[in-house]
Coordinates of C-alpha atoms in Angstrom, one line a residue:
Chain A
X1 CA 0.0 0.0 0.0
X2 CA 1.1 3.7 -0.4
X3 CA 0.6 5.6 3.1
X4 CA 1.9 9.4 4.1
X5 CA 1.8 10.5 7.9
X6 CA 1.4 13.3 9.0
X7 CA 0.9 15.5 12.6
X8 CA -2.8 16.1 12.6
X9 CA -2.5 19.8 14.3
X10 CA 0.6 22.3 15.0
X11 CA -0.2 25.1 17.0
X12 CA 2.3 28.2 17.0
X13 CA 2.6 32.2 18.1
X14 CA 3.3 34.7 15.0
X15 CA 6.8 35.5 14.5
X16 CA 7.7 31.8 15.9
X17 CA 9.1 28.9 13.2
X18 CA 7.2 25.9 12.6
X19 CA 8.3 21.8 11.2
X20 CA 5.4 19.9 9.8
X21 CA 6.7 16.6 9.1
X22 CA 6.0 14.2 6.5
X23 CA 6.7 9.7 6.4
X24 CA 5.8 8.1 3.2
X25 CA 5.8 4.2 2.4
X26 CA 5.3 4.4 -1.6
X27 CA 5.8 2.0 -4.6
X28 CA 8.6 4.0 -6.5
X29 CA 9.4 8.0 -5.8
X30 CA 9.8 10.7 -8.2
X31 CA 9.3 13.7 -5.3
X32 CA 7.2 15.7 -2.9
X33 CA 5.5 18.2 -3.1
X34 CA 3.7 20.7 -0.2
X35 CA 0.3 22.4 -0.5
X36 CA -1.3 24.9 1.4
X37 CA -5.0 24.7 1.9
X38 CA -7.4 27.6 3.3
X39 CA -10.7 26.5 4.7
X40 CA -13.3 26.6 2.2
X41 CA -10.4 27.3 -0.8
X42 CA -8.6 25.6 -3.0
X43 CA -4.8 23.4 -2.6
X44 CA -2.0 25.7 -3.4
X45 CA 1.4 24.5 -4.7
X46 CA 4.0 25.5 -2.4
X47 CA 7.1 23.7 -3.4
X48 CA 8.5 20.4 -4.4
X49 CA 11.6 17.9 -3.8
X50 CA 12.7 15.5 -6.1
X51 CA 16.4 15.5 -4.8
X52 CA 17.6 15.3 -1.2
X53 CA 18.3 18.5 0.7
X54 CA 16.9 22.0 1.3
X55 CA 14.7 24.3 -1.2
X56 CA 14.1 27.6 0.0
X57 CA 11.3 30.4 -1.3
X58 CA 10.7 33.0 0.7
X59 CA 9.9 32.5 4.4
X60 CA 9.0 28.3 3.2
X61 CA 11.6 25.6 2.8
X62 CA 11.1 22.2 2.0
X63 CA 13.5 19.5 2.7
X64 CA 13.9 16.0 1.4
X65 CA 15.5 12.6 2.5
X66 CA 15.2 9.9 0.2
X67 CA 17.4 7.5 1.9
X68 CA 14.9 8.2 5.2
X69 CA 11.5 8.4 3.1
X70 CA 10.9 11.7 5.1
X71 CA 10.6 15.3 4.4
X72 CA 9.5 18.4 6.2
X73 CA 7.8 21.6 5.2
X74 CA 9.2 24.2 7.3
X75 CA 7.5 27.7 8.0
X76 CA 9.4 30.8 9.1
X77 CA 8.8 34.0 10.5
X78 CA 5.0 33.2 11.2
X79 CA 2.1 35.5 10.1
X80 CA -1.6 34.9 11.0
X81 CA -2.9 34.4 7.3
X82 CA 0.0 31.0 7.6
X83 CA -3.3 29.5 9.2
X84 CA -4.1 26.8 7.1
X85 CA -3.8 22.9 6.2
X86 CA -1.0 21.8 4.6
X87 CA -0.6 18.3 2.8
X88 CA 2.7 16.9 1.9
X89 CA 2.1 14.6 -1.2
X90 CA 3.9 12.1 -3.4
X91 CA 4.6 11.2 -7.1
X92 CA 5.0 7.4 -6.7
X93 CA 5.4 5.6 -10.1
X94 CA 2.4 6.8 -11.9
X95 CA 1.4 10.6 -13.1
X96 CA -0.6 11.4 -10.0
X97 CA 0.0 12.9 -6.8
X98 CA -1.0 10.8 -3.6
X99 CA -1.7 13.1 -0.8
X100 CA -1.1 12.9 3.0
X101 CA -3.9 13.1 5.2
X102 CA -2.6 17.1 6.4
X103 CA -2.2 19.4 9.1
X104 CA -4.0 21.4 10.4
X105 CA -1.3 24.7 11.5
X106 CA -3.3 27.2 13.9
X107 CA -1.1 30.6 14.3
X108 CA -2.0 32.7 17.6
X109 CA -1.1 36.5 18.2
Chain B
X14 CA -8.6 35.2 -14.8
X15 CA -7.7 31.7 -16.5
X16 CA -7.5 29.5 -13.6
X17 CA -9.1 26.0 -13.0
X18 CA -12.9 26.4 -12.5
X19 CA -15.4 24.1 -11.2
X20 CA -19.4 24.4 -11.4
X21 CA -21.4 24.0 -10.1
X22 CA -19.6 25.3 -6.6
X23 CA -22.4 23.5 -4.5
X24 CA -25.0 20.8 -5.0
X25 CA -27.3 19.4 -2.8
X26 CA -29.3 16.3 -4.0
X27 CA -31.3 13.1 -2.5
X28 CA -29.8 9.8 -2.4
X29 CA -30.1 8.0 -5.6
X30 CA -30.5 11.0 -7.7
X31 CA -27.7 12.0 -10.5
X32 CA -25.1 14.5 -10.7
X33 CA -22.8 16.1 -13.1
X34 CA -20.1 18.5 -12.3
X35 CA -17.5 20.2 -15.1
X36 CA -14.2 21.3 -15.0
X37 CA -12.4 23.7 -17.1
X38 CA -8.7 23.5 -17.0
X39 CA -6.3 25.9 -17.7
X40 CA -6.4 26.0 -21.3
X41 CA -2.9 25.3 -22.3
X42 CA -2.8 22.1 -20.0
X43 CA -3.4 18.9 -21.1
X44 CA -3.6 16.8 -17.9
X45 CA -6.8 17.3 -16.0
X46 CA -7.4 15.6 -12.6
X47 CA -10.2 14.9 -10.6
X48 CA -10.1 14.1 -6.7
X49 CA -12.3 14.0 -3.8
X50 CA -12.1 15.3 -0.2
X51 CA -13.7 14.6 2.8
X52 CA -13.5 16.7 5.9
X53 CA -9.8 16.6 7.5
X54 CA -8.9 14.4 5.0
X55 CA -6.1 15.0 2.6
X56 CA -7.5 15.2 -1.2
X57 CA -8.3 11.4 -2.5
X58 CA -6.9 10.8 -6.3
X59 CA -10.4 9.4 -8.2
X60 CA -8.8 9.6 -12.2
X61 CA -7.1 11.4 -15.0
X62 CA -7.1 12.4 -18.2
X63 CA -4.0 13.7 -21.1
X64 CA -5.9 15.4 -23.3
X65 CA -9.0 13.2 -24.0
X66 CA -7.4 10.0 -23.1
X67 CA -8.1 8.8 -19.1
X68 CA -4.9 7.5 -18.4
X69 CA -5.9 5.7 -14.7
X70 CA -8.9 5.5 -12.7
X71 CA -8.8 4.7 -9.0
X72 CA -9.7 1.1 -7.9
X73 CA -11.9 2.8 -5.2
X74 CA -14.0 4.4 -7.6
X75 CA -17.4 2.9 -8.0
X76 CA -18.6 2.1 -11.3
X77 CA -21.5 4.7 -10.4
X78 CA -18.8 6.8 -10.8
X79 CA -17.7 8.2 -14.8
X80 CA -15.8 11.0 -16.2
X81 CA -15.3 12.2 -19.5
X82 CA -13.2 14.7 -21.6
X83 CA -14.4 14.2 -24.7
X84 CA -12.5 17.3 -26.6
X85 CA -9.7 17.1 -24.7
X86 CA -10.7 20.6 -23.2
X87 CA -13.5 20.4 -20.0
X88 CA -14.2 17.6 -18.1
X89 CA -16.8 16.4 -16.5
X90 CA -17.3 14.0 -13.8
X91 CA -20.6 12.1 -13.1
X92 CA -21.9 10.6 -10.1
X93 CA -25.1 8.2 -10.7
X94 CA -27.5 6.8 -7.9
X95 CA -25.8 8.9 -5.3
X96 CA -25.2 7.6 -1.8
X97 CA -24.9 9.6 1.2
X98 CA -21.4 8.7 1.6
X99 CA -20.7 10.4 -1.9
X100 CA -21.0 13.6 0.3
X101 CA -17.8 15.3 -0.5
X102 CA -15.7 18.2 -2.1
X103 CA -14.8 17.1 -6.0
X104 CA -11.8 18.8 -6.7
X105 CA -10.7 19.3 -10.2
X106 CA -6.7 20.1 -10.7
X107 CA -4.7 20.4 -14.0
X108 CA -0.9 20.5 -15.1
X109 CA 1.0 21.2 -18.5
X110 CA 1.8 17.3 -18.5
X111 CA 4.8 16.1 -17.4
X112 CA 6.6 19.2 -16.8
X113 CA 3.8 19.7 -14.1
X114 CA 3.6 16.5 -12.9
X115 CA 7.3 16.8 -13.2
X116 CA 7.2 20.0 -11.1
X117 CA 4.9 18.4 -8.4
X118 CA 2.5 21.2 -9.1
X119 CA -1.0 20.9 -9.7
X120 CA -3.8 24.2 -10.5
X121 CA -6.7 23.4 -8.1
X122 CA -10.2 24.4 -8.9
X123 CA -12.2 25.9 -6.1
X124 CA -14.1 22.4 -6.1
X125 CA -17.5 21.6 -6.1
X126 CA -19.2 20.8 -3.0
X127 CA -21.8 17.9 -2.9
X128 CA -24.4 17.4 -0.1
X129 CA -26.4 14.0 -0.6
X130 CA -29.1 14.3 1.8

């Protein structure tokens, strides 16, 4: 079977940094991906992995382990409107993304 | 604005009736997905399509369950004899093929939110 875990809720202050972590068990790996999801709105692309390390836009980064099947979507310089889900998800051996289950990220003042 | 749209935004239907939702993709992409998602749940893959061709359909879709693309252009996704466990957000997403897929980056639709009461 194909399976990504996930934390079910991170809770942080604005202005703090925040690790959601991601564990997948797939048949075959071509790279992750991270979305953002706003209640009631639409999944939003916020980066992708396909090699090991670090990718860096703005205040996201993204990090990959192959080796580990783990990644991690991490959030920086928090700001209220970072409340949201996010999924990581995976591009195992066929042309569609599987998706993790998500977290739910709460930001307090 | 020429992103992924999805009608109709909400349905609400008895059990056993039929419904149809389209999706229109961004128009130079030629991979169009469909998923579902259920409340705190992650988005579920159902099928999808290059151009007209479906390409894979999930094994946990029920044959009451068809989509189409018949010009290679919209898409639409029918459910028949509805169940109350259909009760869902259909999510449409599409990608310039493989360089999206590639890119790990699909253009969601706002979905289209069904109620079967």
């Amino acid at each position: 079977g194909q399976s990504l875990e996930q934390p079910s809720e991170v809770t942080a202050v604005e202005g703090a940094i925040v690790q959601i972590n991601c564990t997948y068990q797939t048949s075959g790996f071509y790279g992750l991906s991270w979305y953002q999801q706003h209640d009631g709105g639409a999944p939003t692309f916020l980066s992708y992995n396909a090699l090991d390390g670090l990718e860096e836009t703005g205040r996201f980064s993204s990090f990959l382990s192959r080796s580990d099947s783990y990644g991690y979507l991490l959030l920086q310089e928090l700001q209220m409107k970072d409340s949201a889900s996010y999924f990581c998800a995976v591009r195992a051996n066929t042309d569609k993304l599987i998706f993790g289950t998500g977290t739910r990220l709460q930001v307090f003042p | 604005d020429t992103g992924v749209s999805q009608d109709p935004r909400h349905k609400i239907t008895k059990r056993g009736q039929n419904v149809t939702f389209r999706c229109d993709p961004i128009s130079e992409h030629n991979r169009l997905y469909w998923y579902r998602q259920t409340l705190g749940q992650g988005p579920e893959f159902l099928t999808y399509f290059q151009n007209e061709a479906q390409l894979e359909k999930s094994r946990l879709l029920s044959d009451r369950f068809s989509a189409e693309r018949p010009k290679g252009s919209f898409s639409t996704l029918e459910i028949q004899r509805t169940e109350q466990g259909d009760s869902a957000m259909y999510l449409c997403a599409s990608s310039d093929g493989l360089a999206g897929v590639g890119t790990g980056e699909l253009f969601f639709g706002e979905g289209s939110r069904l109620t079967v009461l």
